[in-house]
Short mmCIF file of C-alpha atoms and ligand atoms in Angstrom, two decimals:
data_model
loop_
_atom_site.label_atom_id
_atom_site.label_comp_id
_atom_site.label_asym_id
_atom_site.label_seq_id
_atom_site.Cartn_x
_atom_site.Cartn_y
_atom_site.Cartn_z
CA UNK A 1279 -112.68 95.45 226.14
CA UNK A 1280 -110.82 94.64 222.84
CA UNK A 1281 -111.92 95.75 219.37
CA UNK A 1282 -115.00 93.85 218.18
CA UNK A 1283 -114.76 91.95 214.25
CA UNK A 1284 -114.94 95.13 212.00
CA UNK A 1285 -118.27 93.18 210.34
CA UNK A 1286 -120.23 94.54 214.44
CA UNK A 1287 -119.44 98.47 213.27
CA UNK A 1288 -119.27 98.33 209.79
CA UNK A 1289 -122.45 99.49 207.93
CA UNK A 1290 -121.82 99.83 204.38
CA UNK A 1291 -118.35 99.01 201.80
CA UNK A 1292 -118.43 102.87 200.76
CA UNK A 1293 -115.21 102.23 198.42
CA UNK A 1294 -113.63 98.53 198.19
CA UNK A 1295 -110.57 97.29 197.61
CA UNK A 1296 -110.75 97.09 193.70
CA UNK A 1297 -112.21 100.55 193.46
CA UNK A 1298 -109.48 101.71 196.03
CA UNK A 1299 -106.34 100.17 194.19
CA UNK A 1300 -107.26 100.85 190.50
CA UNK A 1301 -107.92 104.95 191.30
CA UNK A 1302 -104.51 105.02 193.08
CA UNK A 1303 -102.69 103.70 189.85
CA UNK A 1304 -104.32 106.27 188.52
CA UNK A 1305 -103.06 109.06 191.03
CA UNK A 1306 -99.54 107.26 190.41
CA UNK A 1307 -99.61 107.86 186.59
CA UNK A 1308 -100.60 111.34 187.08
CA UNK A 1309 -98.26 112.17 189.43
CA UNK A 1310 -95.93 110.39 187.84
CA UNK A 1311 -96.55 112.51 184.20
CA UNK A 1312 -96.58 116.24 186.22
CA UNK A 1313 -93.11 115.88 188.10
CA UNK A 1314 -91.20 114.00 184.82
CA UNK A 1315 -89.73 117.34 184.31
CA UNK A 1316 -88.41 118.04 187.67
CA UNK A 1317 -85.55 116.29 189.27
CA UNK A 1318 -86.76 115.10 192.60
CA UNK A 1319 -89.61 114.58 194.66
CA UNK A 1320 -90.42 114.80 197.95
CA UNK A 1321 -93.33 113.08 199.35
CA UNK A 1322 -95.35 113.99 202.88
CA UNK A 1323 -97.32 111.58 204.55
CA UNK A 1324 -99.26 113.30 207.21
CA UNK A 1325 -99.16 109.94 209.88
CA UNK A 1326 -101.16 107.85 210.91
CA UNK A 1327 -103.95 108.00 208.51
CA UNK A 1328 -101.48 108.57 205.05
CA UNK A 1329 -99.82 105.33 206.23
CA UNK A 1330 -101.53 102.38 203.52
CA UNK A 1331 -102.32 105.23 201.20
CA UNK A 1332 -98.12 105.86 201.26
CA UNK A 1333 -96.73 102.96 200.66
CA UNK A 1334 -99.47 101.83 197.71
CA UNK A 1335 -99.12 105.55 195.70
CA UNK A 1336 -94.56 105.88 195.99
CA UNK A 1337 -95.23 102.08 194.52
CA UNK A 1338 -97.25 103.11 191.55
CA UNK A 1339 -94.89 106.18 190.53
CA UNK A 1340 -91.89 106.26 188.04
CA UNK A 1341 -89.99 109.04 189.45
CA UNK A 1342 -87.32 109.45 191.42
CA UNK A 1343 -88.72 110.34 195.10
CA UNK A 1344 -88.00 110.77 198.82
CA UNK A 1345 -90.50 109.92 201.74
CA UNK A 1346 -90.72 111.55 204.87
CA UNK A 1347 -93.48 111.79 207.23
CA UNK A 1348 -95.16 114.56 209.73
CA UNK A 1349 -97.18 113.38 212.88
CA UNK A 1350 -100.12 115.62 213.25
CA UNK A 1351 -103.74 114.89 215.38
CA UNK A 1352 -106.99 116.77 214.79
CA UNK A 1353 -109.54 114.15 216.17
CA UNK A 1354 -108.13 112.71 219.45
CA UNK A 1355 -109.02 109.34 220.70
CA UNK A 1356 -112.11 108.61 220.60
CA UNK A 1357 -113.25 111.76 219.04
CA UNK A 1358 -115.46 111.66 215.43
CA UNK A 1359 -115.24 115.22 214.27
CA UNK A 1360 -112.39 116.85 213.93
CA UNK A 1361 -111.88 120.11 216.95
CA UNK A 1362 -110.27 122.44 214.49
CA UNK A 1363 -106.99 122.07 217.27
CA UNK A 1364 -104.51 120.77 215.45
CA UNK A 1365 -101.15 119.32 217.21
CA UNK A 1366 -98.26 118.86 215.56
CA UNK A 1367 -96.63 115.48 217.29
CA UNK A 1368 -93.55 114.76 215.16
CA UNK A 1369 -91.80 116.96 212.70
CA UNK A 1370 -89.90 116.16 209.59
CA UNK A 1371 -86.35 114.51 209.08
CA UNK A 1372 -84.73 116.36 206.76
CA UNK A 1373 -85.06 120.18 205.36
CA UNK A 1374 -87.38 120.61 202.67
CA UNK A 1375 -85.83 123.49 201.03
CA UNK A 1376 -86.08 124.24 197.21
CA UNK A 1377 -87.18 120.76 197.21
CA UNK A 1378 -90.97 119.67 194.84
CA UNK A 1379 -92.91 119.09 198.15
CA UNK A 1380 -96.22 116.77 197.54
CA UNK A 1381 -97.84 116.26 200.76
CA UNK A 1382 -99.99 113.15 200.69
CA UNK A 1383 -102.98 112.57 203.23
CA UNK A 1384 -105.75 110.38 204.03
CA UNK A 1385 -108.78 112.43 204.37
CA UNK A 1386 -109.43 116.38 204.58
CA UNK A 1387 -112.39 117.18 206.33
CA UNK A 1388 -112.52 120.40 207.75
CA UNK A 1389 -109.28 121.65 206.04
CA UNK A 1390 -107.92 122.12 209.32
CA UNK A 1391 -104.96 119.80 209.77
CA UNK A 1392 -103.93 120.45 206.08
CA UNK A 1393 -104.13 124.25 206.35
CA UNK A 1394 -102.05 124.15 209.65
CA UNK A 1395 -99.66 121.69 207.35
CA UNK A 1396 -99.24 124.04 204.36
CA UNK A 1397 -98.50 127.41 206.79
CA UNK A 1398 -95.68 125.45 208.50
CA UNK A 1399 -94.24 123.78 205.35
CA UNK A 1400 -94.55 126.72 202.77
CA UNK A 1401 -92.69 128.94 205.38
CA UNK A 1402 -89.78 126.56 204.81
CA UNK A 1403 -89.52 127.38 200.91
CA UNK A 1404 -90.00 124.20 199.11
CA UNK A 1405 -89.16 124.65 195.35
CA UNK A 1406 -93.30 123.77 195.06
CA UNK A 1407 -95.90 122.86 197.24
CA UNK A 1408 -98.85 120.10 196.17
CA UNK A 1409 -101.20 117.87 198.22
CA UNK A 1410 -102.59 114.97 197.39
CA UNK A 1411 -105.70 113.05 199.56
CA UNK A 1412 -107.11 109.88 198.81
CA UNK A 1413 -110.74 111.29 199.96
CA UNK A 1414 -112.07 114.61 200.52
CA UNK A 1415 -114.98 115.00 202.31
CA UNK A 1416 -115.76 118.78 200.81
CA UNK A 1417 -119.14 119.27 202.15
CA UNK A 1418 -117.34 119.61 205.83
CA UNK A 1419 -114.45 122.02 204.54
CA UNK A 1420 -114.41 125.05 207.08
CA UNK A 1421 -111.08 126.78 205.36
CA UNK A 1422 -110.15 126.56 201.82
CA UNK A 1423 -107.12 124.59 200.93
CA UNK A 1424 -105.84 123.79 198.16
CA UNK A 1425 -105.85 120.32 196.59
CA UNK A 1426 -104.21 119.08 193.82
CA UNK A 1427 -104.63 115.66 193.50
CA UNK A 1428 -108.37 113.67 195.00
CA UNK A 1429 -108.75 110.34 195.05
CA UNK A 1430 -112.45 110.08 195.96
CA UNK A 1431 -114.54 112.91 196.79
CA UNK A 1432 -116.85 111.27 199.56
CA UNK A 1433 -120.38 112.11 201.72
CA UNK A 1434 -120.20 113.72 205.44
CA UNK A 1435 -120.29 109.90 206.77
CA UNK A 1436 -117.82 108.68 208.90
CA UNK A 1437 -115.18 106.81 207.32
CA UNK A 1438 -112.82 103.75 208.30
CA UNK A 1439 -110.30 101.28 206.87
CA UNK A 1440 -107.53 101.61 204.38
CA UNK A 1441 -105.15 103.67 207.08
CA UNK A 1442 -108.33 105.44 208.65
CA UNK A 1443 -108.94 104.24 212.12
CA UNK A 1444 -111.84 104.11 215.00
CA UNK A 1445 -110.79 104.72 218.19
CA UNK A 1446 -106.96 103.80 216.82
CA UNK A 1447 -108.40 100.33 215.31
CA UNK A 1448 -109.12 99.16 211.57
CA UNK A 1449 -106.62 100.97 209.79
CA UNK A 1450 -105.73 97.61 208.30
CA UNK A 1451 -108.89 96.99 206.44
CA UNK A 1452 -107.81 96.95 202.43
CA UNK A 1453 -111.34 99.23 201.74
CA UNK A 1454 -113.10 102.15 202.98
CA UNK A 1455 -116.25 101.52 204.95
CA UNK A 1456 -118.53 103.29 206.89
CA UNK A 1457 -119.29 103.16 210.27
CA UNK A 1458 -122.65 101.77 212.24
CA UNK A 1459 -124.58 104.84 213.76
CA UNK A 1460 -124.09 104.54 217.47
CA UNK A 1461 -121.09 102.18 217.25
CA UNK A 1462 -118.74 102.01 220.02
CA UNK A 1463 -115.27 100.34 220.76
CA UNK A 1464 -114.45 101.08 224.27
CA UNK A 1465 -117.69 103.43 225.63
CA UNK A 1466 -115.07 106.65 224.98
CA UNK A 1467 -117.15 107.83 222.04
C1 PRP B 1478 -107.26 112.89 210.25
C2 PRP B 1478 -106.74 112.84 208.83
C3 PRP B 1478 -106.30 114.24 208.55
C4 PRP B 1478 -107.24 115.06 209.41
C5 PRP B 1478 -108.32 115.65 208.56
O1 PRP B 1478 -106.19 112.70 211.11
O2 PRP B 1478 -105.68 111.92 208.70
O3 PRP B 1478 -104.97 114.46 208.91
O4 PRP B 1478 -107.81 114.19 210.38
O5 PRP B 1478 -109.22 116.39 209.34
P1 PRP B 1478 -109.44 117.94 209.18
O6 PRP B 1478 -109.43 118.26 207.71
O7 PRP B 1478 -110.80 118.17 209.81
O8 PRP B 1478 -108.35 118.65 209.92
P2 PRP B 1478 -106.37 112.36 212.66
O9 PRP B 1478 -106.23 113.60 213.46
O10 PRP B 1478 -107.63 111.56 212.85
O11 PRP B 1478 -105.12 111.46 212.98
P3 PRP B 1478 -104.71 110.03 212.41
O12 PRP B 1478 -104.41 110.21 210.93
O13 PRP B 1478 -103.50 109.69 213.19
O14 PRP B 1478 -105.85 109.08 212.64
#
């Protein structure tokens, strides 16, 4: 069975498209203001879910910057809560040392991926260290990390669109909506 029109799962907009794309120009100029001073940056995306997030924020700053990208999975298919087993699936390109690290994700739930993220990455002695997430869903966090830069700080519903997927689907959708109690894609969830 193919993926169903989003419309069958979604339940509510929780952010749209508007909302979405006028908060990351804001992210962009703030960014953009706290690294003038430094020569170079070097942006993270933590795949697949940084993907849309990515290529709208390194298009809103004014700063010289690199992009690179780390392939990590928390959820599995078909899973809707993060395990707290995090798997790193690809690693980065290019050395990272004395470099202004900002690693830029999706969503942090429980803190888990990101936490696994920061070990690796500060143990490879980037000039500095910042993370940046379009939503954080803090009620969920199980370990403190740090976070420099939120987008939206959002409920303990479950989340899709805009680069977040269900069951590997949707990450096209331009907003952030929330998912049907119940719904299912392929009867794995
Ligand atoms: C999601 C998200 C974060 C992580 C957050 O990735 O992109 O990386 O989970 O969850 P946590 O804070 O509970 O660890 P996911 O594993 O779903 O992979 P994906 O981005 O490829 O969809």
């Amino acid at each position: 069975m193919t993926a169903p029109p989003y419309n069958d799962l979604l339940d509510y907009v929780l952010i749209d498209a508007e909302r979405l794309q006028k908060r990351i120009t804001e992210l962009g100029e703030e960014i953009t203001a706290d690294y003038r001073q430094d020569h170079d940056i070097f942006l993270i995306g933590i795949l697949k879910g940084s993907m849309l997030f990515m290529a709208d924020l390194m298009r809103r700053l004014d700063i010289p910057h690199m992009v690179d990208f780390l392939d990590v999975t928390s959820y599995g298919a078909g899973a809707r809560e993060s395990t707290g087993y995090v798997r790193i699936l690809m690693d980065l390109h290019t050395s990272i040392e004395k470099k202004n690290v900002l690693i830029v994700e999706d969503i942090v739930d429980s803190g888990h991926t990101l936490d696994r993220v920061l070990q690796q990455l500060r143990a490879r002695q980037p000039a500095s260290l910042r993370v940046c997430t379009l939503l954080d869903k803090a009620e969920r966090r199980e370990v403190a990390v740090p976070l420099d830069y939120v987008g939206f700080t959002i409920p303990n519903v479950f989340v899709f669109g805009y680069g977040l997927d269900i069951d590997e689907y949707y990450r096209n959708l331009p907003f952030i909506g929330v998912v049907k109690p119940g719904a299912i894609i392929d009867g794995t969830s």
